[in-house]
mmCIF file of C-alpha atoms in Angstrom:
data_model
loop_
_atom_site.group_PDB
_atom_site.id
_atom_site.type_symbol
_atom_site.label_atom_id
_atom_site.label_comp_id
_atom_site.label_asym_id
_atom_site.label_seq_id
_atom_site.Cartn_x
_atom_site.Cartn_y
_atom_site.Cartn_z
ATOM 1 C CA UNK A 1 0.718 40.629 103.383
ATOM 2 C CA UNK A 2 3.429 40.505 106.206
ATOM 3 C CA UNK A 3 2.090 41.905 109.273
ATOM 4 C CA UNK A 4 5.244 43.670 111.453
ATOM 5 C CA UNK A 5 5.280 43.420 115.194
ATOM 6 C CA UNK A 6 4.354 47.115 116.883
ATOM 7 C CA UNK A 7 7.928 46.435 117.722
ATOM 8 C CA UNK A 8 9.374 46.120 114.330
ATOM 9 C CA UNK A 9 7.058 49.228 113.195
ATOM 10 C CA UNK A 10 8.799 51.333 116.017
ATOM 11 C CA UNK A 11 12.085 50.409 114.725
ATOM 12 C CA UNK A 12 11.472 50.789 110.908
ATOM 13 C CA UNK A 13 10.337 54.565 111.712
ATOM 14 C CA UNK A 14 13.602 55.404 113.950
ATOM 15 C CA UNK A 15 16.606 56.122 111.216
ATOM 16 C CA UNK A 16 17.231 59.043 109.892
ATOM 17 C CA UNK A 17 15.892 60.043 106.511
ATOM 18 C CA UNK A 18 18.289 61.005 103.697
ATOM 19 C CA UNK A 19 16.978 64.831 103.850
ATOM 20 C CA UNK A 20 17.177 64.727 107.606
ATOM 21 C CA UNK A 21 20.697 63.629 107.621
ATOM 22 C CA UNK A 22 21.608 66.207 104.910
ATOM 23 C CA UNK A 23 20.322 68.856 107.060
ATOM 24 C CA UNK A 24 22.070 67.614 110.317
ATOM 25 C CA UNK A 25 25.083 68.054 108.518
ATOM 26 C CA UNK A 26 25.212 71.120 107.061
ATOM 27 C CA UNK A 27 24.031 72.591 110.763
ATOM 28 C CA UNK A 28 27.186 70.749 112.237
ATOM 29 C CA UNK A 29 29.284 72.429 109.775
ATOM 30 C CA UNK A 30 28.215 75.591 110.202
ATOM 31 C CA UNK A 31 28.564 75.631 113.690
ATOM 32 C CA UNK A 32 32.296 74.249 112.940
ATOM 33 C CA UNK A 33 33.101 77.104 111.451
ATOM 34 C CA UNK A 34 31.757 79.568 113.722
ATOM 35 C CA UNK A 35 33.623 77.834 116.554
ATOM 36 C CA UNK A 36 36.966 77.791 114.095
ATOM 37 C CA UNK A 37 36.051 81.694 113.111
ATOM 38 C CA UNK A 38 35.726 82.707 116.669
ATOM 39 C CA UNK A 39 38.832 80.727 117.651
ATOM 40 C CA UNK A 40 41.192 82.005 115.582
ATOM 41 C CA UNK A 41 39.713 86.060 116.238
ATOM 42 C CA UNK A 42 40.736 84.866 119.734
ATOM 43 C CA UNK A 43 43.940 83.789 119.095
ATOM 44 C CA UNK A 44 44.726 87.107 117.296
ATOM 45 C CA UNK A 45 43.507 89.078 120.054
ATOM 46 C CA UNK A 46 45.712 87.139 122.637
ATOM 47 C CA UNK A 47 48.604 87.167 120.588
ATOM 48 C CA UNK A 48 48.298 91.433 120.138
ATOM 49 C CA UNK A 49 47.741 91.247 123.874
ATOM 50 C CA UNK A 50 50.907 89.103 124.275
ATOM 51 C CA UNK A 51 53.389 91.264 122.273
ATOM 52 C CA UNK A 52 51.462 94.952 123.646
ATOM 53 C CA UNK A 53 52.395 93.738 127.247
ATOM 54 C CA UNK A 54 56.107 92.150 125.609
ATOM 55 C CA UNK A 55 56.704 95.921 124.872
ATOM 56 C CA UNK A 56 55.919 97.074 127.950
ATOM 57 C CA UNK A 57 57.522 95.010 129.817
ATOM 58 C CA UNK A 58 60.934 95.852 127.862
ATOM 59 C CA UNK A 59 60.188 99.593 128.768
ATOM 60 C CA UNK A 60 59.508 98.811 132.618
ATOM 61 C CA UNK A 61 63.086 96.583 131.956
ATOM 62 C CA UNK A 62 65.102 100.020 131.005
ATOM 63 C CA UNK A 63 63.470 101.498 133.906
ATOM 64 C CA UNK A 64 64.660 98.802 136.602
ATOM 65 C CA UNK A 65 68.243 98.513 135.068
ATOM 66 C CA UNK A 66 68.731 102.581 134.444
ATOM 67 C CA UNK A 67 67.392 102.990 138.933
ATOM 68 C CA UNK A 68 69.411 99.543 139.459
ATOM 69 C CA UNK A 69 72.735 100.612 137.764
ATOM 70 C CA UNK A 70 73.225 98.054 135.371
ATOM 71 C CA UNK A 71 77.036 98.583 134.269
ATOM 72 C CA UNK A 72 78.257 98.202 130.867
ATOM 73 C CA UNK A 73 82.008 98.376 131.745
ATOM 74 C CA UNK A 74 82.883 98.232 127.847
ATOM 75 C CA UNK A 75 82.011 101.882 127.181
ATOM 76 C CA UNK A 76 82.794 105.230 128.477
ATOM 77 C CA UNK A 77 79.331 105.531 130.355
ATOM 78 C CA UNK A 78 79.846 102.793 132.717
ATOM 79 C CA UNK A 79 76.540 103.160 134.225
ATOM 80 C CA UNK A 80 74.271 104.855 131.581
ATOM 81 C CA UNK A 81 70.558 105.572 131.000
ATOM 82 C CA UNK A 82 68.920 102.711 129.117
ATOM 83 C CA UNK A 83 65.839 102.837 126.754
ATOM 84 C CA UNK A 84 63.667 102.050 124.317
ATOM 85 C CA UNK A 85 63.447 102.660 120.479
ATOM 86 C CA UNK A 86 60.428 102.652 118.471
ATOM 87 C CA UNK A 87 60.213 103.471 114.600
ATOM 88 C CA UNK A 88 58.023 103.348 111.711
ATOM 89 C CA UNK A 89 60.416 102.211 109.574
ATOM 90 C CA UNK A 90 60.884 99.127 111.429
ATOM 91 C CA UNK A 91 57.537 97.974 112.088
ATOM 92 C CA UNK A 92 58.383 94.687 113.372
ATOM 93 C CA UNK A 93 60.271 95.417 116.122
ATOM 94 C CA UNK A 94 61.719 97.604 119.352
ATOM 95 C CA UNK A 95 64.994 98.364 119.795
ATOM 96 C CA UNK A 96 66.612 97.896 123.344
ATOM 97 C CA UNK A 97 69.392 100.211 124.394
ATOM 98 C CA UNK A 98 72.354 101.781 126.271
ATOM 99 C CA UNK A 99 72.412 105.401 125.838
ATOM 100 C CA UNK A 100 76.357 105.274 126.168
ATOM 101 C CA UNK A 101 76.538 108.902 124.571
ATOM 102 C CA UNK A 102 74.111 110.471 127.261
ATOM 103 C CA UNK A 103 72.183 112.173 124.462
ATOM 104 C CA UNK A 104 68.847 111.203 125.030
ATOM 105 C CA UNK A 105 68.466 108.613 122.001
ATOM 106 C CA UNK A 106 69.442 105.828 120.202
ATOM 107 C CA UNK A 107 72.417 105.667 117.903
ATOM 108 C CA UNK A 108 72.292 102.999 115.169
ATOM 109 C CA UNK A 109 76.048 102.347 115.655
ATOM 110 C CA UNK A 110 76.817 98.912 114.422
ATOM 111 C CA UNK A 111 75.858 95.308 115.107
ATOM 112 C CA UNK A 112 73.592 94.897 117.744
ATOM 113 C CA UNK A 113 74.968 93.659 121.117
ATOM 114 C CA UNK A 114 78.265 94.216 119.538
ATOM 115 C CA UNK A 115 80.708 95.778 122.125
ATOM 116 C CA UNK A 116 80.566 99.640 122.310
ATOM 117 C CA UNK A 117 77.087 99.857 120.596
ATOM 118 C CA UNK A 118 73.606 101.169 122.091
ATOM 119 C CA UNK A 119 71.585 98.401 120.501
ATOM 120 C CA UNK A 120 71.783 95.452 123.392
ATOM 121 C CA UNK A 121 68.684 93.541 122.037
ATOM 122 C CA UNK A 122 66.443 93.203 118.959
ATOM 123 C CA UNK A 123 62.734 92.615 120.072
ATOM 124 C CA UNK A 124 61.147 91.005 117.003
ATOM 125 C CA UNK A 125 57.259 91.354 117.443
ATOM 126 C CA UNK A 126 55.536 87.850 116.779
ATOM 127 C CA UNK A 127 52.273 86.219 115.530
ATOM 128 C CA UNK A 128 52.019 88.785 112.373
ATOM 129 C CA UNK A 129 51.832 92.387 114.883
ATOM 130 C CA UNK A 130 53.281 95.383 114.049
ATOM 131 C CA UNK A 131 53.618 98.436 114.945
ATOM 132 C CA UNK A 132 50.954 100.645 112.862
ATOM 133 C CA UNK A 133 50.831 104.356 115.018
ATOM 134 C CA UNK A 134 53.287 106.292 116.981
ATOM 135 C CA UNK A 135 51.679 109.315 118.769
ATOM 136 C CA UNK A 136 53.314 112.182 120.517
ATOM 137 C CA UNK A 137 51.929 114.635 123.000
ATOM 138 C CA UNK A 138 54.401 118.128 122.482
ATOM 139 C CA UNK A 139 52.948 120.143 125.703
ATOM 140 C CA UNK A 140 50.846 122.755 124.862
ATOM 141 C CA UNK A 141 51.009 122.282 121.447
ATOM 142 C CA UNK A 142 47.804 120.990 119.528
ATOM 143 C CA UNK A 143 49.081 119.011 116.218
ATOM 144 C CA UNK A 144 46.374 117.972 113.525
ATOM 145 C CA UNK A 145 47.332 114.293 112.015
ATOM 146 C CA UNK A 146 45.119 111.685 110.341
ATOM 147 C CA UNK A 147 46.913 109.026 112.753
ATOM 148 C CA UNK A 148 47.040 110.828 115.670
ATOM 149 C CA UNK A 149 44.626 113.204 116.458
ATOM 150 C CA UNK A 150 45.624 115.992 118.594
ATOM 151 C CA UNK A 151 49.059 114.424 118.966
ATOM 152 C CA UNK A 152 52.566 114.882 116.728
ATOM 153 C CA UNK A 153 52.797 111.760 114.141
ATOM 154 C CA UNK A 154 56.328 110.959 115.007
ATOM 155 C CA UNK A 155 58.568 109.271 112.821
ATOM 156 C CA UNK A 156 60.282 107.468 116.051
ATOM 157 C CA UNK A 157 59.881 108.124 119.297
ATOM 158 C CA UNK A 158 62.831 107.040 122.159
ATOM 159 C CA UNK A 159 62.004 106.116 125.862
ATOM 160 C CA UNK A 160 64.936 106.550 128.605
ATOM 161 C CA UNK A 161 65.469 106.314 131.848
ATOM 162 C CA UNK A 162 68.804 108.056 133.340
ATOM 163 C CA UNK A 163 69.323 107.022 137.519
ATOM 164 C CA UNK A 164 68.208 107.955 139.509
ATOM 165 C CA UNK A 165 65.354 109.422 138.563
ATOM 166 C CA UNK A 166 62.206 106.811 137.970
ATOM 167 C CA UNK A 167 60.433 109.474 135.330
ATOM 168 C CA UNK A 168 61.037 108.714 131.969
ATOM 169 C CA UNK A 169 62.389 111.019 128.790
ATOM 170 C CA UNK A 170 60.319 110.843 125.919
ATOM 171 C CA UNK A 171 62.352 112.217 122.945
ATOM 172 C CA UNK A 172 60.988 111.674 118.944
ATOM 173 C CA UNK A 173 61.382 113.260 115.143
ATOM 174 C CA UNK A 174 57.843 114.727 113.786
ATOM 175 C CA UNK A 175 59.387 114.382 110.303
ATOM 176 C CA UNK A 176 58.586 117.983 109.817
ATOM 177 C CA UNK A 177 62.601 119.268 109.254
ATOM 178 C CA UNK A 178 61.831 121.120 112.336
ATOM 179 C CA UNK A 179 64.399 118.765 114.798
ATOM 180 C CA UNK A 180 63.458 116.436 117.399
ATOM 181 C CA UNK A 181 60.864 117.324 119.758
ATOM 182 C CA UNK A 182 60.114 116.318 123.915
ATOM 183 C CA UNK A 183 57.086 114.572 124.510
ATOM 184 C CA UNK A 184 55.288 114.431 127.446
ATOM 185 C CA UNK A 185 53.818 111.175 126.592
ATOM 186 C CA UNK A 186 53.677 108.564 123.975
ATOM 187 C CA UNK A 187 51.501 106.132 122.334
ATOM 188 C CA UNK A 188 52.658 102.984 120.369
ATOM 189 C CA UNK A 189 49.461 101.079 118.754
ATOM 190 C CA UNK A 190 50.215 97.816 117.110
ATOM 191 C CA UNK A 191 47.966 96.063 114.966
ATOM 192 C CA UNK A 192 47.373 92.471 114.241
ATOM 193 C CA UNK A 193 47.317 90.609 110.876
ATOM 194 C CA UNK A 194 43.548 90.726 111.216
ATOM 195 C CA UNK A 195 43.084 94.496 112.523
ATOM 196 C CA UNK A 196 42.925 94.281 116.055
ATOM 197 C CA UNK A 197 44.588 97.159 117.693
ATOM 198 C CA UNK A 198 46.711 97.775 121.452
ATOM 199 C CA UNK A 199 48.351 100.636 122.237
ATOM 200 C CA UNK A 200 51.190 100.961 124.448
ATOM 201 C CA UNK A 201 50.689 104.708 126.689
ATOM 202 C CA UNK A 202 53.986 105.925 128.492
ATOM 203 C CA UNK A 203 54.323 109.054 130.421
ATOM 204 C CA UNK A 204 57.300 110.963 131.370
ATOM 205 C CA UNK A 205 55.813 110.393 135.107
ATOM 206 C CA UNK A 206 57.117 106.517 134.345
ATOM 207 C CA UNK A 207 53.339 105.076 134.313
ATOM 208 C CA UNK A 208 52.732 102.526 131.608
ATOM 209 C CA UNK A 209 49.321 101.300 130.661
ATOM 210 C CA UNK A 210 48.225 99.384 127.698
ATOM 211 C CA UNK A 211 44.687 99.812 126.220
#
């Protein structure tokens, strides 16, 4: 009979057994992918976040070049109200513009940045986000929609800003065949690929806030 050292014992009784080890294992991969789960909910929040405040930055951008005269010497405005367009139709994106015409909205008019057209810039929304509601507040008029509550479910919705006033013009179709209507304030939500939502709040005060 060999007789160990208490040495030897100690060390024959330190490894891991093969059930222990299986179980360490499967406890390090679970909390793998909770840390990978949580990660990429995070990076779909941030991105919404991202493109929310990308859209309101581009409507604080019509505000500052509408009150800082920003010329556009091509057309017969030369310094016009500038805005932007949102529609459900296109999803993916907001439309920056000239409102050469002075009409209050955005005329699809040809290639975009083209000379002589409203379009200056095509906004393409990133990381998957679209644009999922677009709410409308007529004043004093309660509407009844399964998207919007109390608000109009507008079909597009155009923000402008005409010098040198700093308020804003909220103009947008109900799709009812009843014409365009004035809002007193608007609400863009986008939604990520995995359901988050941000909204995008304008006022015709000018105040922009994004919950």
């Amino acid at each position: 009979m060999t007789h160990l050292s208490p040495r030897a014992r100690r060390l024959r009784h330190c490894g891991f057994s093969l059930l222990e080890a299986i179980v360490a294992v499967a406890i390090f991969a679970m909390l793998s992918a909770t840390v990978l789960f949580n990660y990429n909910n995070f990076n779909s929040r941030l991105g919404l976040e991202q493109q929310a405040h990308e859209v309101a930055n581009w409507i604080r951008t019509a505000q500052a070049y509408a009150l800082g005269v920003r010329g556009e010497t091509a057309s017969g405005a030369v310094f016009p109200a500038y805005g932007v367009h949102l529609e459900r139709d296109l999803p993916d994106r907001v439309i920056f513009f000239a409102d050469l015409d002075s009409d209050g909205e955005y005329d699809d008019d040809g290639t975009c940045g083209a000379v002589g057209t409203e379009c200056k810039e095509i906004v393409k929304l990133k990381n998957g986000a679209q644009l999922s509601k677009l709410c409308g507040e007529i004043p004093g008029v309660t509407a009844s929609s399964p998207d919007c509550g109390t608000y109009d479910n507008a079909e597009f919705i155009d923000i402008v800003f005409t010098r040198p006033n700093p308020d804003a013009a909220i103009k947008g179709d109900p799709g009812s065949g009843g014409g365009d209507s004035d809002y007193s304030e608007a609400i863009a939500t986008f939604r990520s690929l995995k359901g988050y939502e941000r909204s995008v709040d304008v006022w015709t005060t000018g105040q922009i806030s994004i919950r």
